[in-house]
Amino acid sequence: SGAVVAASGAGGARPPKAPPRRPRGKPRFSRQSAIKKSFQQEQVVFSTPVPADPTVAIIGGGASGLACASALAARGVRAVVFDTGMHGLGGRMATRMVDDGRRLVFDHAAQFFTASDQRFQKLVDEWVDKGLAREWRGSIGELEAGGHFTAIPSSTPRYIGVRGMRPLADAMLPENDLIKVVRPSWISKLEPFNGLWRLFESEKPQGQYDAVVIAHNGKCANRLLSTSGLPQLTRQMKV
Ligand SMILES: Cc1cc2nc3c(=O)[nH]c(=O)nc-3n(C[C@H](O)[C@H](O)[C@H](O)COP(=O)(O)OP(=O)(O)OC[C@H]3O[C@@H](n4cnc5c(N)ncnc54)[C@H](O)[C@@H]3O)c2cc1C
């Protein structure tokens, strides 16, 4: 997930061009290239330029949204992260603690990760130095009903969160005045208005932004984009 959907200024929607027919026998576009194509064909056009000090709304405080906020802050761009998390940020990097004297930690979505990108590896090395993550040299695999365990081999190092995944999510947000977090908050609607993007949580206004990043899964994005003036992109989020 993680689609930039908007820029700034005033104006209306450009009608989508009909997509060209696919010649018989040609492979289908990948989802990524289809979305890229829709971006080229269908945009909400604002007549005024993005201001020099834009504010970006990021909808979703999982790994994607937090990486985006951090990257924007590194470039001096303000961001507001909205996330539904009742217990904390991180989305599917969620960790639950059971404190019955043994202090059990459960990662109930992502349990380990690898790093194939140099920039991510740098971040992982920082987590390792801070004692937040460590390489996992034990087995990882699938435990089937009946108790049969199938190990999943890996040629690259695998890492786990030492106290679960959620602290890694927290560590992704630098202490920075440029980033604000609004949580728990479920953004239900976004719409272009007077050259900005207006967000709502149910009927409650949640501010106006120069750009919006949707950093969560497609089904929710489909609902959110239904009022965006981007029907083609909205349809693709359903896939
Ligand atoms: C059971 C399971 C096991 C997994 N195991 C692994 C693993 O071992 N290793 C690995 O690398 N990956 C694993 N994954 C995948 C990994 O967890 C995800 O790819 C990754 O965490 C996704 O991050 P994200 O930021 O894109 O989305 P998410 O983590 O889903 O974050 C999106 C956030 O946006 C919020 N949100 C959604 N809609 C709105 C809205 N309208 N307004 C405000 N907030 C909203 C959501 O509540 C969520 O907090 C696993 C996933 C699952 C489900």
PDB file of N, CA, C and O in Angstrom, residues 123-160:
ATOM      1  N   LEU A 123      18.564   1.251   8.436  1.00  0.00           N
ATOM      2  CA  LEU A 123      17.620   1.431   9.544  1.00  0.00           C
ATOM      3  C   LEU A 123      17.656   0.219  10.471  1.00  0.00           C
ATOM      4  O   LEU A 123      17.680   0.356  11.700  1.00  0.00           O
ATOM      5  N   VAL A 124      17.707  -0.978   9.877  1.00  0.00           N
ATOM      6  CA  VAL A 124      17.744  -2.209  10.677  1.00  0.00           C
ATOM      7  C   VAL A 124      19.012  -2.223  11.532  1.00  0.00           C
ATOM      8  O   VAL A 124      18.975  -2.565  12.716  1.00  0.00           O
ATOM      9  N   ASP A 125      20.141  -1.822  10.944  1.00  0.00           N
ATOM     10  CA  ASP A 125      21.403  -1.782  11.707  1.00  0.00           C
ATOM     11  C   ASP A 125      21.265  -0.838  12.912  1.00  0.00           C
ATOM     12  O   ASP A 125      21.778  -1.124  14.001  1.00  0.00           O
ATOM     13  N   GLU A 126      20.567   0.276  12.710  1.00  0.00           N
ATOM     14  CA  GLU A 126      20.343   1.211  13.832  1.00  0.00           C
ATOM     15  C   GLU A 126      19.508   0.535  14.919  1.00  0.00           C
ATOM     16  O   GLU A 126      19.797   0.672  16.108  1.00  0.00           O
ATOM     17  N   TRP A 127      18.452  -0.195  14.487  1.00  0.00           N
ATOM     18  CA  TRP A 127      17.614  -0.898  15.469  1.00  0.00           C
ATOM     19  C   TRP A 127      18.443  -1.926  16.234  1.00  0.00           C
ATOM     20  O   TRP A 127      18.281  -2.076  17.439  1.00  0.00           O
ATOM     21  N   VAL A 128      19.328  -2.635  15.514  1.00  0.00           N
ATOM     22  CA  VAL A 128      20.163  -3.653  16.158  1.00  0.00           C
ATOM     23  C   VAL A 128      21.090  -2.966  17.184  1.00  0.00           C
ATOM     24  O   VAL A 128      21.200  -3.399  18.328  1.00  0.00           O
ATOM     25  N   ASP A 129      21.703  -1.846  16.783  1.00  0.00           N
ATOM     26  CA  ASP A 129      22.599  -1.114  17.692  1.00  0.00           C
ATOM     27  C   ASP A 129      21.870  -0.651  18.948  1.00  0.00           C
ATOM     28  O   ASP A 129      22.443  -0.612  20.038  1.00  0.00           O
ATOM     29  N   LYS A 130      20.591  -0.282  18.781  1.00  0.00           N
ATOM     30  CA  LYS A 130      19.820   0.220  19.938  1.00  0.00           C
ATOM     31  C   LYS A 130      19.224  -0.924  20.761  1.00  0.00           C
ATOM     32  O   LYS A 130      18.503  -0.680  21.725  1.00  0.00           O
ATOM     33  N   GLY A 131      19.409  -2.165  20.314  1.00  0.00           N
ATOM     34  CA  GLY A 131      18.859  -3.309  21.040  1.00  0.00           C
ATOM     35  C   GLY A 131      17.377  -3.533  20.764  1.00  0.00           C
ATOM     36  O   GLY A 131      16.711  -4.266  21.506  1.00  0.00           O
ATOM     37  N   LEU A 132      16.865  -2.915  19.727  1.00  0.00           N
ATOM     38  CA  LEU A 132      15.430  -3.080  19.418  1.00  0.00           C
ATOM     39  C   LEU A 132      15.178  -4.303  18.536  1.00  0.00           C
ATOM     40  O   LEU A 132      14.104  -4.898  18.571  1.00  0.00           O
ATOM     41  N   ALA A 133      16.149  -4.643  17.682  1.00  0.00           N
ATOM     42  CA  ALA A 133      16.001  -5.790  16.779  1.00  0.00           C
ATOM     43  C   ALA A 133      17.259  -6.650  16.886  1.00  0.00           C
ATOM     44  O   ALA A 133      18.313  -6.179  17.327  1.00  0.00           O
ATOM     45  N   ARG A 134      17.120  -7.904  16.496  1.00  0.00           N
ATOM     46  CA  ARG A 134      18.315  -8.748  16.422  1.00  0.00           C
ATOM     47  C   ARG A 134      18.102  -9.804  15.354  1.00  0.00           C
ATOM     48  O   ARG A 134      16.955 -10.110  14.984  1.00  0.00           O
ATOM     49  N   GLU A 135      19.241 -10.328  14.876  1.00  0.00           N
ATOM     50  CA  GLU A 135      19.139 -11.380  13.868  1.00  0.00           C
ATOM     51  C   GLU A 135      18.591 -12.646  14.524  1.00  0.00           C
ATOM     52  O   GLU A 135      18.972 -12.966  15.657  1.00  0.00           O
ATOM     53  N   TRP A 136      17.696 -13.318  13.827  1.00  0.00           N
ATOM     54  CA  TRP A 136      17.116 -14.563  14.322  1.00  0.00           C
ATOM     55  C   TRP A 136      17.773 -15.715  13.590  1.00  0.00           C
ATOM     56  O   TRP A 136      17.651 -15.827  12.370  1.00  0.00           O
ATOM     57  N   ARG A 137      18.507 -16.548  14.340  1.00  0.00           N
ATOM     58  CA  ARG A 137      19.218 -17.664  13.705  1.00  0.00           C
ATOM     59  C   ARG A 137      18.494 -18.994  13.898  1.00  0.00           C
ATOM     60  O   ARG A 137      18.949 -20.020  13.429  1.00  0.00           O
ATOM     61  N   GLY A 138      17.382 -18.949  14.624  1.00  0.00           N
ATOM     62  CA  GLY A 138      16.602 -20.173  14.822  1.00  0.00           C
ATOM     63  C   GLY A 138      15.771 -20.496  13.587  1.00  0.00           C
ATOM     64  O   GLY A 138      15.868 -19.829  12.559  1.00  0.00           O
ATOM     65  N   SER A 139      14.952 -21.533  13.715  1.00  0.00           N
ATOM     66  CA  SER A 139      14.102 -21.937  12.579  1.00  0.00           C
ATOM     67  C   SER A 139      12.926 -20.993  12.415  1.00  0.00           C
ATOM     68  O   SER A 139      12.418 -20.443  13.387  1.00  0.00           O
ATOM     69  N   ILE A 140      12.508 -20.864  11.175  1.00  0.00           N
ATOM     70  CA  ILE A 140      11.252 -20.178  10.859  1.00  0.00           C
ATOM     71  C   ILE A 140      10.537 -21.091   9.883  1.00  0.00           C
ATOM     72  O   ILE A 140      11.148 -21.625   8.953  1.00  0.00           O
ATOM     73  N   GLY A 141       9.272 -21.309  10.108  1.00  0.00           N
ATOM     74  CA  GLY A 141       8.561 -22.214   9.212  1.00  0.00           C
ATOM     75  C   GLY A 141       7.081 -22.224   9.484  1.00  0.00           C
ATOM     76  O   GLY A 141       6.570 -21.353  10.194  1.00  0.00           O
ATOM     77  N   GLU A 142       6.406 -23.210   8.930  1.00  0.00           N
ATOM     78  CA  GLU A 142       4.956 -23.316   9.083  1.00  0.00           C
ATOM     79  C   GLU A 142       4.634 -24.521   9.938  1.00  0.00           C
ATOM     80  O   GLU A 142       5.106 -25.630   9.666  1.00  0.00           O
ATOM     81  N   LEU A 143       3.805 -24.280  10.947  1.00  0.00           N
ATOM     82  CA  LEU A 143       3.351 -25.359  11.808  1.00  0.00           C
ATOM     83  C   LEU A 143       1.937 -25.717  11.374  1.00  0.00           C
ATOM     84  O   LEU A 143       1.023 -24.892  11.466  1.00  0.00           O
ATOM     85  N   GLU A 144       1.794 -26.930  10.864  1.00  0.00           N
ATOM     86  CA  GLU A 144       0.478 -27.325  10.349  1.00  0.00           C
ATOM     87  C   GLU A 144      -0.339 -28.034  11.426  1.00  0.00           C
ATOM     88  O   GLU A 144       0.208 -28.488  12.424  1.00  0.00           O
ATOM     89  N   ALA A 145      -1.659 -28.122  11.163  1.00  0.00           N
ATOM     90  CA  ALA A 145      -2.524 -28.869  12.076  1.00  0.00           C
ATOM     91  C   ALA A 145      -1.977 -30.290  12.148  1.00  0.00           C
ATOM     92  O   ALA A 145      -1.608 -30.876  11.131  1.00  0.00           O
ATOM     93  N   GLY A 146      -1.896 -30.827  13.333  1.00  0.00           N
ATOM     94  CA  GLY A 146      -1.321 -32.172  13.485  1.00  0.00           C
ATOM     95  C   GLY A 146       0.125 -32.103  13.939  1.00  0.00           C
ATOM     96  O   GLY A 146       0.728 -33.120  14.286  1.00  0.00           O
ATOM     97  N   GLY A 147       0.695 -30.880  13.921  1.00  0.00           N
ATOM     98  CA  GLY A 147       2.028 -30.693  14.489  1.00  0.00           C
ATOM     99  C   GLY A 147       3.185 -30.798  13.522  1.00  0.00           C
ATOM    100  O   GLY A 147       4.333 -30.695  13.925  1.00  0.00           O
ATOM    101  N   HIS A 148       2.894 -30.969  12.220  1.00  0.00           N
ATOM    102  CA  HIS A 148       4.005 -31.079  11.264  1.00  0.00           C
ATOM    103  C   HIS A 148       4.614 -29.692  11.004  1.00  0.00           C
ATOM    104  O   HIS A 148       3.896 -28.737  10.675  1.00  0.00           O
ATOM    105  N   PHE A 149       5.927 -29.584  11.166  1.00  0.00           N
ATOM    106  CA  PHE A 149       6.615 -28.301  10.983  1.00  0.00           C
ATOM    107  C   PHE A 149       7.444 -28.330   9.704  1.00  0.00           C
ATOM    108  O   PHE A 149       8.243 -29.239   9.490  1.00  0.00           O
ATOM    109  N   THR A 150       7.215 -27.335   8.836  1.00  0.00           N
ATOM    110  CA  THR A 150       8.029 -27.239   7.620  1.00  0.00           C
ATOM    111  C   THR A 150       8.865 -25.973   7.708  1.00  0.00           C
ATOM    112  O   THR A 150       8.319 -24.850   7.736  1.00  0.00           O
ATOM    113  N   ALA A 151      10.171 -26.132   7.771  1.00  0.00           N
ATOM    114  CA  ALA A 151      11.059 -24.966   7.876  1.00  0.00           C
ATOM    115  C   ALA A 151      11.094 -24.210   6.548  1.00  0.00           C
ATOM    116  O   ALA A 151      11.023 -24.826   5.478  1.00  0.00           O
ATOM    117  N   ILE A 152      11.153 -22.891   6.637  1.00  0.00           N
ATOM    118  CA  ILE A 152      11.301 -22.067   5.426  1.00  0.00           C
ATOM    119  C   ILE A 152      12.739 -21.575   5.390  1.00  0.00           C
ATOM    120  O   ILE A 152      13.146 -20.765   6.237  1.00  0.00           O
ATOM    121  N   PRO A 153      13.537 -22.084   4.420  1.00  0.00           N
ATOM    122  CA  PRO A 153      14.946 -21.662   4.390  1.00  0.00           C
ATOM    123  C   PRO A 153      15.083 -20.229   3.868  1.00  0.00           C
ATOM    124  O   PRO A 153      14.195 -19.726   3.176  1.00  0.00           O
ATOM    125  N   SER A 154      16.153 -19.565   4.246  1.00  0.00           N
ATOM    126  CA  SER A 154      16.418 -18.216   3.735  1.00  0.00           C
ATOM    127  C   SER A 154      17.918 -18.040   3.568  1.00  0.00           C
ATOM    128  O   SER A 154      18.694 -18.490   4.408  1.00  0.00           O
ATOM    129  N   SER A 155      18.294 -17.386   2.466  1.00  0.00           N
ATOM    130  CA  SER A 155      19.726 -17.165   2.257  1.00  0.00           C
ATOM    131  C   SER A 155      20.146 -15.808   2.820  1.00  0.00           C
ATOM    132  O   SER A 155      21.334 -15.507   2.897  1.00  0.00           O
ATOM    133  N   THR A 156      19.163 -14.988   3.206  1.00  0.00           N
ATOM    134  CA  THR A 156      19.491 -13.667   3.761  1.00  0.00           C
ATOM    135  C   THR A 156      19.153 -13.653   5.250  1.00  0.00           C
ATOM    136  O   THR A 156      18.282 -14.400   5.695  1.00  0.00           O
ATOM    137  N   PRO A 157      19.817 -12.788   6.023  1.00  0.00           N
ATOM    138  CA  PRO A 157      19.539 -12.737   7.463  1.00  0.00           C
ATOM    139  C   PRO A 157      18.083 -12.380   7.746  1.00  0.00           C
ATOM    140  O   PRO A 157      17.483 -11.578   7.018  1.00  0.00           O
ATOM    141  N   ARG A 158      17.527 -12.983   8.800  1.00  0.00           N
ATOM    142  CA  ARG A 158      16.162 -12.670   9.214  1.00  0.00           C
ATOM    143  C   ARG A 158      16.234 -12.012  10.587  1.00  0.00           C
ATOM    144  O   ARG A 158      17.038 -12.413  11.433  1.00  0.00           O
ATOM    145  N   TYR A 159      15.414 -11.000  10.777  1.00  0.00           N
ATOM    146  CA  TYR A 159      15.459 -10.221  12.018  1.00  0.00           C
ATOM    147  C   TYR A 159      14.117 -10.285  12.738  1.00  0.00           C
ATOM    148  O   TYR A 159      13.065 -10.429  12.096  1.00  0.00           O
ATOM    149  N   ILE A 160      14.185 -10.139  14.058  1.00  0.00           N
ATOM    150  CA  ILE A 160      12.963 -10.037  14.856  1.00  0.00           C
ATOM    151  C   ILE A 160      13.058  -8.795  15.743  1.00  0.00           C
ATOM    152  O   ILE A 160      14.156  -8.270  15.977  1.00  0.00           O
TER     153      ILE A 160
END
